Each structure stands twice: as structure tokens, then as C-alpha cells.
């Protein structure tokens, strides 16, 4: 797979849209899923992926290491998610703990996501979601996440720990609530 | 990271992966729609300059209809095949005894190029049983209404032999010979370590690659003695990427891929010109390296290997124009070298020609000049598999009949002799090769082949004559093949078959239920084979040892808290003499810090026993140790910016150096 991706990246760097399309076909579900989780809104996720793909194809010549394509692509996607989220909540800063458009069209209730991911979107701030989902994609270490989000590594670690603690509590409460409803 | 946090993270990861697999992606983000969108973007140079992102879900109905028609057209072209009387199936018309044709004159060369070019001009090319080429173009049915021409695809398709077969086959060849040298970013000559690092050029604001030479002996006084830039970051029109270095005696070769972008008159960027550059350095005095030669070869890098005193480079270039413009260019020390038909520097693959040329050079590192052996193989390109050993270059191609799905494999061999590369043999058989060929130091070619249901093994001479076979030794399901020394590890279903090619005319197969295979594999001095697989979903890494008496031993390494740093086979360090081997690991502590280290194991007692963890960097920043060298009881771990030396027995750090 690695050599195939490298070959496709090189073709895409030569302007081959079909090659880029094949690369996109490998990651598009993961990209959309990630965008949904980070933006918490299906429409924003759709726009973020669309924007990221166009930007990536336009800038792929600047990618020096084809084997790093996935990480590079998700960096672009991450930036697009941030922009879409800001657009969605124009008057609020990304770092604020804000409502996530749960009651708007395209909110998480319209996304067919598992209980764990819904809990993550509901309980975590956008920044915490970025940290958590960059981490679980398995591509980034704490230091690399710190570079992407432009914050100290220690801050990433503490925010990650706090996010996971919140998440654990939320998941357990959801599970307990579900069991109670079944009992009743 | 605490255990509870890790559990939550794993729980979320599991949910995320499941959702990502099943999530319903909007139609506007479908692969077809996005690909079409990108094509429009690439055609319209102003599309990306407006500063506004076009939201695909708002594409007009007209555009959607156009996309639909385009997709429908492509679908029909790919799926409707109209039988045409009088045209024989090209696959059946293979001339098995004439797989490769030598070209001796410029007119012959021109004819071959015309033939290749015409095969892609909307007509059909079909090689009949007599070798004649026929072309026809016709309009039929729906395609006529759409105004498009129907192309019947009668020529057998060329498949990439590196691609996996329907039987989920994967394969790796492992280089173990001392005389061979595949590219790597780290080499150790005993006294010096050579490593490639990424550097930042403050003037241009771009990165470049440099080779660092570090005096590693004595280990408590390591010192960087030279840093040689090997890529150029001065121009934004040229992107260079160092693919690795080769060290042999007093020569160091840096292999660089170069992409040159030209601007068209209207300011929009044009196509890329790809080339592969070999930069030769004299390192007879490693502390004063000197560049001796530069050889730039047009085309995308396919293969490179330093073996038998020659540096083989194979590149692939598409043929898009007639005459001299189709020839790949070679530039040696600034002077362009023209290939000549009358010197036998062109040849052509006869069956199912690709619109490409495979360009092979074989340079002698100490004497790189315009007279180096070189060959352009027309009709053959990036879908071929190239190997070199003992002054012979082997090319493997797989063909699939578009009508029946039947598969056929061709192998060509070319000998490098008297300053030329000339054809020495061909071989063809029904079925596929599971992996590229495994070539022994004696020049025998070992093949594991599949007919779709069973696996067979065979050995060919360097002239491609069959000398031995072991037919139908295993089922062809879930197969991995790894060549190591005189053996091949073939994993099929739940068993591993260790094939012994020591006697080329009699191939024996031993079975074991211990998995031995994959790319992370090494052979020890006593003949036993060591392999690493995993980590699996539970974070377990399996270390397997297959002894020369056909018994096996397994050690499970729990990597749930100590993740493997890299799955690259070159990251494994193995001292064949002592039986010590190691893997790069990342250790997470409770504070969230990540340490880079190597975990060492000992196999000298016949089993796998852990030796210890050797920490390269207690809190690394981006650059984990991904290579290591064992030498004289010392372990050297290497990252992008640092080398650390450890006493293996004393389990202590002896010295470190940054560069």
C-alpha cells in the first residue's frame, strides 16, 4: 500500500487528477468522519472535506515526502475544519466552549455516529476534539499535535488527559442511563 | 498516559474506526464527483485563485448532468465490448519465443515508436498470431449517439506485478548479501556512521537533505566530521527528495528524485519533468568527502541497487512524442548523452506494449562517464518489476487477458558486459509470480508462482533456463513470500513453508505452524530465521524464530504501552554473529512523555529472550530513533538529529552526539 500511495502522490504532483482521486478514495470516509467529529456539523464537515481536497490537490507539489501524504492531508483537513467551524460560529472563538450546532440542520443528531463519538462531540470543546481525534488516528504524537495546534506539548498532554477524563465520565453515564431505561 | 485514559482512547478509536468504515458520505463527496471537480480545477488555472472555495454540494444541476454523462461514457467504454470478426485475441497471439526484440537501426526504432504511439490513438492494436498489427476504429450504438468513438480493447492488459493478486498475495524480498546495497538513510562502516538528515535553509525557507558523516569510534568520543548537502532547495521550481544513500568502499552515492516544474507562457504551471539523480562522493577520507560525479537520468525512479561493483538505476518515462523526443535523456557531469540504436542501446518488449520506456543504466562508481552501459526498453514502463544481480538485470511483467482474465508472466534477462546491456534470455509461463523473483548470489532465479489455486516453486538459471521445480506445494490463499538467504518463507493459510533452494535442481519444503515471514525478517549465522509481525489489535508483537532443525520458537512482546516506532524492515537491528536483534520502540510514561528507545533480544540460546530497553531520547521531539547498528558489543541508535552509543552487556549509555 505504501509504495502504491507514493506512486499515486507522484502522479498527482504531476497534475493527474485521477491519481489524486484514487488517493482520495482511500481516505475519504475517514476524512469525512473526522470532519464530522471535529466540526460537529454534517454540512460544515462536507464543506471542510471539499475545501481540504481542493487545497490539497492545488498544493500537492509542495509535499516533499509522499509517504507522509496522510498526515499532510489531515493537517490541511484540520485547518479546513477550523475555518468551517469558525464560519459556523462566526461570533465565537474556536477555543471557547460553545454550543456545537446540535439544534441546527446538519447537527450531530443527523449524523449516524456511535454513542462514544456522539458523547465526544457533545462533551468536548472543539480544541479538545481536535486533540483527541488527531491522537486516535494514530498518526500524531503529542509533540506533533502541539505543532499543528500551535500550543506547548505539555498543554496538549494536559488537555488530552482532561478530555479523556470528561469523556470517560460521559460514556459511563450514558451507558448507565441506557441500562436504567432498559430496567424500567 | 494512564491506563484508564488509554482504555478510553482505545474505546473511542474503536468506535471511530467503525464509524469511519460505515459512515454515509454525502454524494457531493463521492470519489467520482471529487475527481471530476479536481479535473475541472486543474484545467482552469484561475479556479484556485479566486480565494473562494467552491462548495461541491452547490454544483449546478447542469454540471451534475455533465458529470453523469461523463461517468456513463466511461462506464460504457469500460464495460461494453463488441466482438469484431476477424480480429484475434491478442493474448492468444503471444509470440512466446520473441518476447523482446533488439533494435539495430534508427528506422526500426522509429517504427516501434510509431507502433506504440498508434496503439493509443483511439484505434485498437492487436497482435495476431503472425505478429502483424492491425488497427481499426468504429462507431456503434450509444457511443455513436454521444459522438464518441468505440475502442475495442483487444490488447492484453499489462498489470503491475507488484500489485497484489486476487488471492491476497503480498511478498517481500529481503536483501541479505554483503555485496548488495539497497538504499537506506543510515550506513555504518565500522568507524563511521553515514546518515541522512532533513535540514532547514533559512535563506530559501525550504528544507533540504544532507548526508552527515559521524566518527563513531571510539563510542565515547563520537564526533560529526562532515555534513554534505545532497538536495538543492534554492529554486521553488525544482523539488528534490533524497531517497537514500549507498556506501561501498571509498564511494558514497546519494540517490535523489528530482521534479522540475516549468511555467507556461500564461503563468499557469505545466507538467513536471521527473528525473533521478545519482551524486557520487569519494569518501576514501570520510572526514574530507569530495563530489566526483553527477548522473541525471530522465524518468521516475523504479529501482536502484548497488551490487557487484555496479550501481543500477531503472527509471520509467512515458512515450508521448515521436522520434528523438521520445528517447530518455541521460546527463553525465553536465553533458547530455544520446542513446544510439546502432550500439544496441534500444530494445522493445513485443507483447502488449505500454506507452512507456524503461531506462536502465549500470554505472561503475569509480568511473562514471558517458560510456556507461545503458539500455532503453520500449513498450515497458512503470508496471514492470526490475531486479539486478551478478551483472544481470531481470525484468518481470504480468499480463491479464481482458477477455478471460487469464494471467501470463514474462521474464526478460539482460547481461551487462563489455560496456553494454544486452538481452540474454526470456521465459514465459501461465500464472503469476508471488513477489518479484528472489535472486541468489550464484545468479539463480527463484520463483514462487501461482496458477490461482496452488503455489509452485521453480529455479531458473541466469539465462532463464528451468533447472528445478516443486509443484503444488501449498494452497494459494493468503500468501506472503519472503526470500532470505538460500531460503524462502511462504506463508499460506495457517502454515509457513520454508523452501530450501540450496540445491537448485531439488527444492525442498518444510512446514511449520509458526508464522515466519513478512518484510521484517533476518537470517542468523546458524541458518535460523527470525521474523517480526504485528502489532495486532491488542498491541501484541510476535517474534518468531525458525531454527535450522525445522523447529520454531515464539516470543510475544506486549507493545500496548510500548508502541513500535516503525514497521520499516530496515529499522530492525540484527547482529548475525551474536544473535542479538532489536526493534525501535516508543515508551509512554504516566506524565504523557514519550521516550524513543530500542528493545533488544537475544537468540543465541536457541530461544528469544529479552535483553533490555536502551533509551535513545527520554523526551524526544519528533525525531525518534528509527535505525540502529550493532558493532563490537556496542549498540548505536540513530535518529534524524542524534546518534547514541550503548554498551549492550552493560546496558548503559556510552556516548551521544547531535548533528
PDB file of N, CA and C in Angstrom, chain B residues 585-635:
ATOM      1  N   UNK B 585      11.263   1.299  19.674  1.00  0.00           N
ATOM      2  CA  UNK B 585      10.007   1.394  20.428  1.00  0.00           C
ATOM      3  C   UNK B 585       9.820   2.819  20.944  1.00  0.00           C
ATOM      4  N   UNK B 586       8.567   3.159  21.205  1.00  0.00           N
ATOM      5  CA  UNK B 586       8.222   4.424  21.847  1.00  0.00           C
ATOM      6  C   UNK B 586       7.594   4.075  23.197  1.00  0.00           C
ATOM      7  N   UNK B 587       8.163   4.614  24.255  1.00  0.00           N
ATOM      8  CA  UNK B 587       7.663   4.305  25.597  1.00  0.00           C
ATOM      9  C   UNK B 587       6.902   5.514  26.130  1.00  0.00           C
ATOM     10  N   UNK B 588       5.687   5.273  26.592  1.00  0.00           N
ATOM     11  CA  UNK B 588       4.880   6.360  27.158  1.00  0.00           C
ATOM     12  C   UNK B 588       4.953   6.281  28.679  1.00  0.00           C
ATOM     13  N   UNK B 589       5.233   7.402  29.331  1.00  0.00           N
ATOM     14  CA  UNK B 589       5.192   7.368  30.796  1.00  0.00           C
ATOM     15  C   UNK B 589       3.878   7.974  31.291  1.00  0.00           C
ATOM     16  N   UNK B 590       3.689   7.954  32.602  1.00  0.00           N
ATOM     17  CA  UNK B 590       2.411   8.395  33.154  1.00  0.00           C
ATOM     18  C   UNK B 590       2.178   9.884  32.971  1.00  0.00           C
ATOM     19  N   UNK B 591       3.231  10.642  32.740  1.00  0.00           N
ATOM     20  CA  UNK B 591       3.077  12.090  32.552  1.00  0.00           C
ATOM     21  C   UNK B 591       2.812  12.464  31.095  1.00  0.00           C
ATOM     22  N   UNK B 592       2.683  11.456  30.272  1.00  0.00           N
ATOM     23  CA  UNK B 592       2.430  11.736  28.859  1.00  0.00           C
ATOM     24  C   UNK B 592       3.690  11.940  28.056  1.00  0.00           C
ATOM     25  N   UNK B 593       4.845  11.798  28.666  1.00  0.00           N
ATOM     26  CA  UNK B 593       6.097  11.931  27.915  1.00  0.00           C
ATOM     27  C   UNK B 593       6.318  10.701  27.050  1.00  0.00           C
ATOM     28  N   UNK B 594       6.995  10.903  25.944  1.00  0.00           N
ATOM     29  CA  UNK B 594       7.285   9.795  25.051  1.00  0.00           C
ATOM     30  C   UNK B 594       8.792   9.666  24.905  1.00  0.00           C
ATOM     31  N   UNK B 595       9.291   8.475  25.170  1.00  0.00           N
ATOM     32  CA  UNK B 595      10.728   8.232  25.056  1.00  0.00           C
ATOM     33  C   UNK B 595      10.981   7.326  23.861  1.00  0.00           C
ATOM     34  N   UNK B 596      12.059   7.616  23.145  1.00  0.00           N
ATOM     35  CA  UNK B 596      12.443   6.796  21.997  1.00  0.00           C
ATOM     36  C   UNK B 596      13.535   5.823  22.434  1.00  0.00           C
ATOM     37  N   UNK B 597      13.371   4.557  22.080  1.00  0.00           N
ATOM     38  CA  UNK B 597      14.331   3.558  22.562  1.00  0.00           C
ATOM     39  C   UNK B 597      14.412   2.384  21.590  1.00  0.00           C
ATOM     40  N   UNK B 598      15.362   1.510  21.826  1.00  0.00           N
ATOM     41  CA  UNK B 598      15.438   0.232  21.123  1.00  0.00           C
ATOM     42  C   UNK B 598      15.302  -0.893  22.149  1.00  0.00           C
ATOM     43  N   UNK B 599      14.470  -1.886  21.841  1.00  0.00           N
ATOM     44  CA  UNK B 599      14.340  -3.073  22.681  1.00  0.00           C
ATOM     45  C   UNK B 599      15.177  -4.172  22.047  1.00  0.00           C
ATOM     46  N   UNK B 600      16.101  -4.717  22.832  1.00  0.00           N
ATOM     47  CA  UNK B 600      16.989  -5.764  22.299  1.00  0.00           C
ATOM     48  C   UNK B 600      16.587  -7.143  22.808  1.00  0.00           C
ATOM     49  N   UNK B 601      16.822  -8.141  21.965  1.00  0.00           N
ATOM     50  CA  UNK B 601      16.526  -9.536  22.312  1.00  0.00           C
ATOM     51  C   UNK B 601      17.727 -10.390  21.923  1.00  0.00           C
ATOM     52  N   UNK B 602      17.832 -11.529  22.606  1.00  0.00           N
ATOM     53  CA  UNK B 602      18.962 -12.433  22.376  1.00  0.00           C
ATOM     54  C   UNK B 602      18.430 -13.788  21.900  1.00  0.00           C
ATOM     55  N   UNK B 603      18.989 -14.296  20.821  1.00  0.00           N
ATOM     56  CA  UNK B 603      18.548 -15.600  20.303  1.00  0.00           C
ATOM     57  C   UNK B 603      19.660 -16.642  20.382  1.00  0.00           C
ATOM     58  N   UNK B 604      20.758 -16.280  21.039  1.00  0.00           N
ATOM     59  CA  UNK B 604      21.927 -17.167  20.992  1.00  0.00           C
ATOM     60  C   UNK B 604      21.662 -18.507  21.682  1.00  0.00           C
ATOM     61  N   UNK B 605      20.728 -18.554  22.642  1.00  0.00           N
ATOM     62  CA  UNK B 605      20.443 -19.812  23.341  1.00  0.00           C
ATOM     63  C   UNK B 605      19.435 -20.680  22.612  1.00  0.00           C
ATOM     64  N   UNK B 606      18.998 -20.275  21.438  1.00  0.00           N
ATOM     65  CA  UNK B 606      18.029 -21.080  20.694  1.00  0.00           C
ATOM     66  C   UNK B 606      16.603 -20.615  20.906  1.00  0.00           C
ATOM     67  N   UNK B 607      16.389 -19.743  21.901  1.00  0.00           N
ATOM     68  CA  UNK B 607      15.074 -19.139  22.125  1.00  0.00           C
ATOM     69  C   UNK B 607      15.224 -17.622  22.095  1.00  0.00           C
ATOM     70  N   UNK B 608      14.094 -16.942  22.134  1.00  0.00           N
ATOM     71  CA  UNK B 608      14.126 -15.473  22.120  1.00  0.00           C
ATOM     72  C   UNK B 608      13.988 -14.974  23.557  1.00  0.00           C
ATOM     73  N   UNK B 609      14.985 -14.264  24.023  1.00  0.00           N
ATOM     74  CA  UNK B 609      14.949 -13.735  25.385  1.00  0.00           C
ATOM     75  C   UNK B 609      15.209 -12.230  25.366  1.00  0.00           C
ATOM     76  N   UNK B 610      14.413 -11.451  26.130  1.00  0.00           N
ATOM     77  CA  UNK B 610      14.646 -10.002  26.153  1.00  0.00           C
ATOM     78  C   UNK B 610      15.975  -9.662  26.836  1.00  0.00           C
ATOM     79  N   UNK B 611      16.671  -8.686  26.283  1.00  0.00           N
ATOM     80  CA  UNK B 611      17.950  -8.244  26.859  1.00  0.00           C
ATOM     81  C   UNK B 611      17.744  -6.951  27.637  1.00  0.00           C
ATOM     82  N   UNK B 612      17.018  -5.998  27.054  1.00  0.00           N
ATOM     83  CA  UNK B 612      16.789  -4.739  27.752  1.00  0.00           C
ATOM     84  C   UNK B 612      16.293  -3.661  26.816  1.00  0.00           C
ATOM     85  N   UNK B 613      15.939  -2.529  27.419  1.00  0.00           N
ATOM     86  CA  UNK B 613      15.482  -1.361  26.670  1.00  0.00           C
ATOM     87  C   UNK B 613      16.598  -0.319  26.727  1.00  0.00           C
ATOM     88  N   UNK B 614      16.982   0.201  25.585  1.00  0.00           N
ATOM     89  CA  UNK B 614      18.075   1.177  25.502  1.00  0.00           C
ATOM     90  C   UNK B 614      17.476   2.506  25.027  1.00  0.00           C
ATOM     91  N   UNK B 615      17.430   3.467  25.922  1.00  0.00           N
ATOM     92  CA  UNK B 615      16.724   4.725  25.645  1.00  0.00           C
ATOM     93  C   UNK B 615      17.595   5.680  24.835  1.00  0.00           C
ATOM     94  N   UNK B 616      17.117   5.969  23.657  1.00  0.00           N
ATOM     95  CA  UNK B 616      17.832   6.894  22.766  1.00  0.00           C
ATOM     96  C   UNK B 616      17.580   8.339  23.189  1.00  0.00           C
ATOM     97  N   UNK B 617      16.334   8.654  23.536  1.00  0.00           N
ATOM     98  CA  UNK B 617      15.978  10.025  23.912  1.00  0.00           C
ATOM     99  C   UNK B 617      14.818   9.948  24.897  1.00  0.00           C
ATOM    100  N   UNK B 618      14.989  10.490  26.089  1.00  0.00           N
ATOM    101  CA  UNK B 618      13.983  10.345  27.138  1.00  0.00           C
ATOM    102  C   UNK B 618      12.712  11.135  26.846  1.00  0.00           C
ATOM    103  N   UNK B 619      12.839  12.235  26.129  1.00  0.00           N
ATOM    104  CA  UNK B 619      11.655  13.046  25.794  1.00  0.00           C
ATOM    105  C   UNK B 619      11.889  13.645  24.415  1.00  0.00           C
ATOM    106  N   UNK B 620      11.723  12.810  23.418  1.00  0.00           N
ATOM    107  CA  UNK B 620      12.116  13.237  22.073  1.00  0.00           C
ATOM    108  C   UNK B 620      11.096  14.184  21.474  1.00  0.00           C
ATOM    109  N   UNK B 621      11.567  14.970  20.527  1.00  0.00           N
ATOM    110  CA  UNK B 621      10.706  15.945  19.862  1.00  0.00           C
ATOM    111  C   UNK B 621      10.683  15.615  18.374  1.00  0.00           C
ATOM    112  N   UNK B 622       9.767  14.751  17.998  1.00  0.00           N
ATOM    113  CA  UNK B 622       9.568  14.483  16.576  1.00  0.00           C
ATOM    114  C   UNK B 622      10.521  13.492  15.947  1.00  0.00           C
ATOM    115  N   UNK B 623      11.718  13.365  16.451  1.00  0.00           N
ATOM    116  CA  UNK B 623      12.718  12.532  15.791  1.00  0.00           C
ATOM    117  C   UNK B 623      13.072  11.310  16.638  1.00  0.00           C
ATOM    118  N   UNK B 624      12.317  10.253  16.450  1.00  0.00           N
ATOM    119  CA  UNK B 624      12.606   9.020  17.184  1.00  0.00           C
ATOM    120  C   UNK B 624      13.742   8.267  16.492  1.00  0.00           C
ATOM    121  N   UNK B 625      14.392   7.393  17.244  1.00  0.00           N
ATOM    122  CA  UNK B 625      15.417   6.537  16.650  1.00  0.00           C
ATOM    123  C   UNK B 625      14.726   5.519  15.752  1.00  0.00           C
ATOM    124  N   UNK B 626      15.117   5.463  14.505  1.00  0.00           N
ATOM    125  CA  UNK B 626      14.470   4.541  13.573  1.00  0.00           C
ATOM    126  C   UNK B 626      15.483   3.633  12.874  1.00  0.00           C
ATOM    127  N   UNK B 627      16.731   3.775  13.225  1.00  0.00           N
ATOM    128  CA  UNK B 627      17.755   2.884  12.703  1.00  0.00           C
ATOM    129  C   UNK B 627      18.734   2.604  13.845  1.00  0.00           C
ATOM    130  N   UNK B 628      19.378   1.454  13.763  1.00  0.00           N
ATOM    131  CA  UNK B 628      20.388   1.124  14.765  1.00  0.00           C
ATOM    132  C   UNK B 628      21.423   0.207  14.133  1.00  0.00           C
ATOM    133  N   UNK B 629      22.570   0.171  14.755  1.00  0.00           N
ATOM    134  CA  UNK B 629      23.673  -0.659  14.268  1.00  0.00           C
ATOM    135  C   UNK B 629      24.288  -1.350  15.479  1.00  0.00           C
ATOM    136  N   UNK B 630      24.586  -2.651  15.354  1.00  0.00           N
ATOM    137  CA  UNK B 630      25.318  -3.366  16.395  1.00  0.00           C
ATOM    138  C   UNK B 630      26.720  -3.629  15.883  1.00  0.00           C
ATOM    139  N   UNK B 631      27.710  -3.258  16.657  1.00  0.00           N
ATOM    140  CA  UNK B 631      29.084  -3.481  16.218  1.00  0.00           C
ATOM    141  C   UNK B 631      29.989  -3.608  17.428  1.00  0.00           C
ATOM    142  N   UNK B 632      30.646  -4.761  17.557  1.00  0.00           N
ATOM    143  CA  UNK B 632      31.611  -4.967  18.634  1.00  0.00           C
ATOM    144  C   UNK B 632      31.025  -4.799  20.022  1.00  0.00           C
ATOM    145  N   UNK B 633      29.828  -5.306  20.245  1.00  0.00           N
ATOM    146  CA  UNK B 633      29.212  -5.207  21.563  1.00  0.00           C
ATOM    147  C   UNK B 633      28.617  -3.841  21.853  1.00  0.00           C
ATOM    148  N   UNK B 634      28.638  -2.962  20.865  1.00  0.00           N
ATOM    149  CA  UNK B 634      28.078  -1.614  21.023  1.00  0.00           C
ATOM    150  C   UNK B 634      26.814  -1.497  20.177  1.00  0.00           C
ATOM    151  N   UNK B 635      25.789  -0.899  20.764  1.00  0.00           N
ATOM    152  CA  UNK B 635      24.576  -0.582  20.015  1.00  0.00           C
ATOM    153  C   UNK B 635      24.569   0.913  19.720  1.00  0.00           C
TER     154      UNK B 635
END
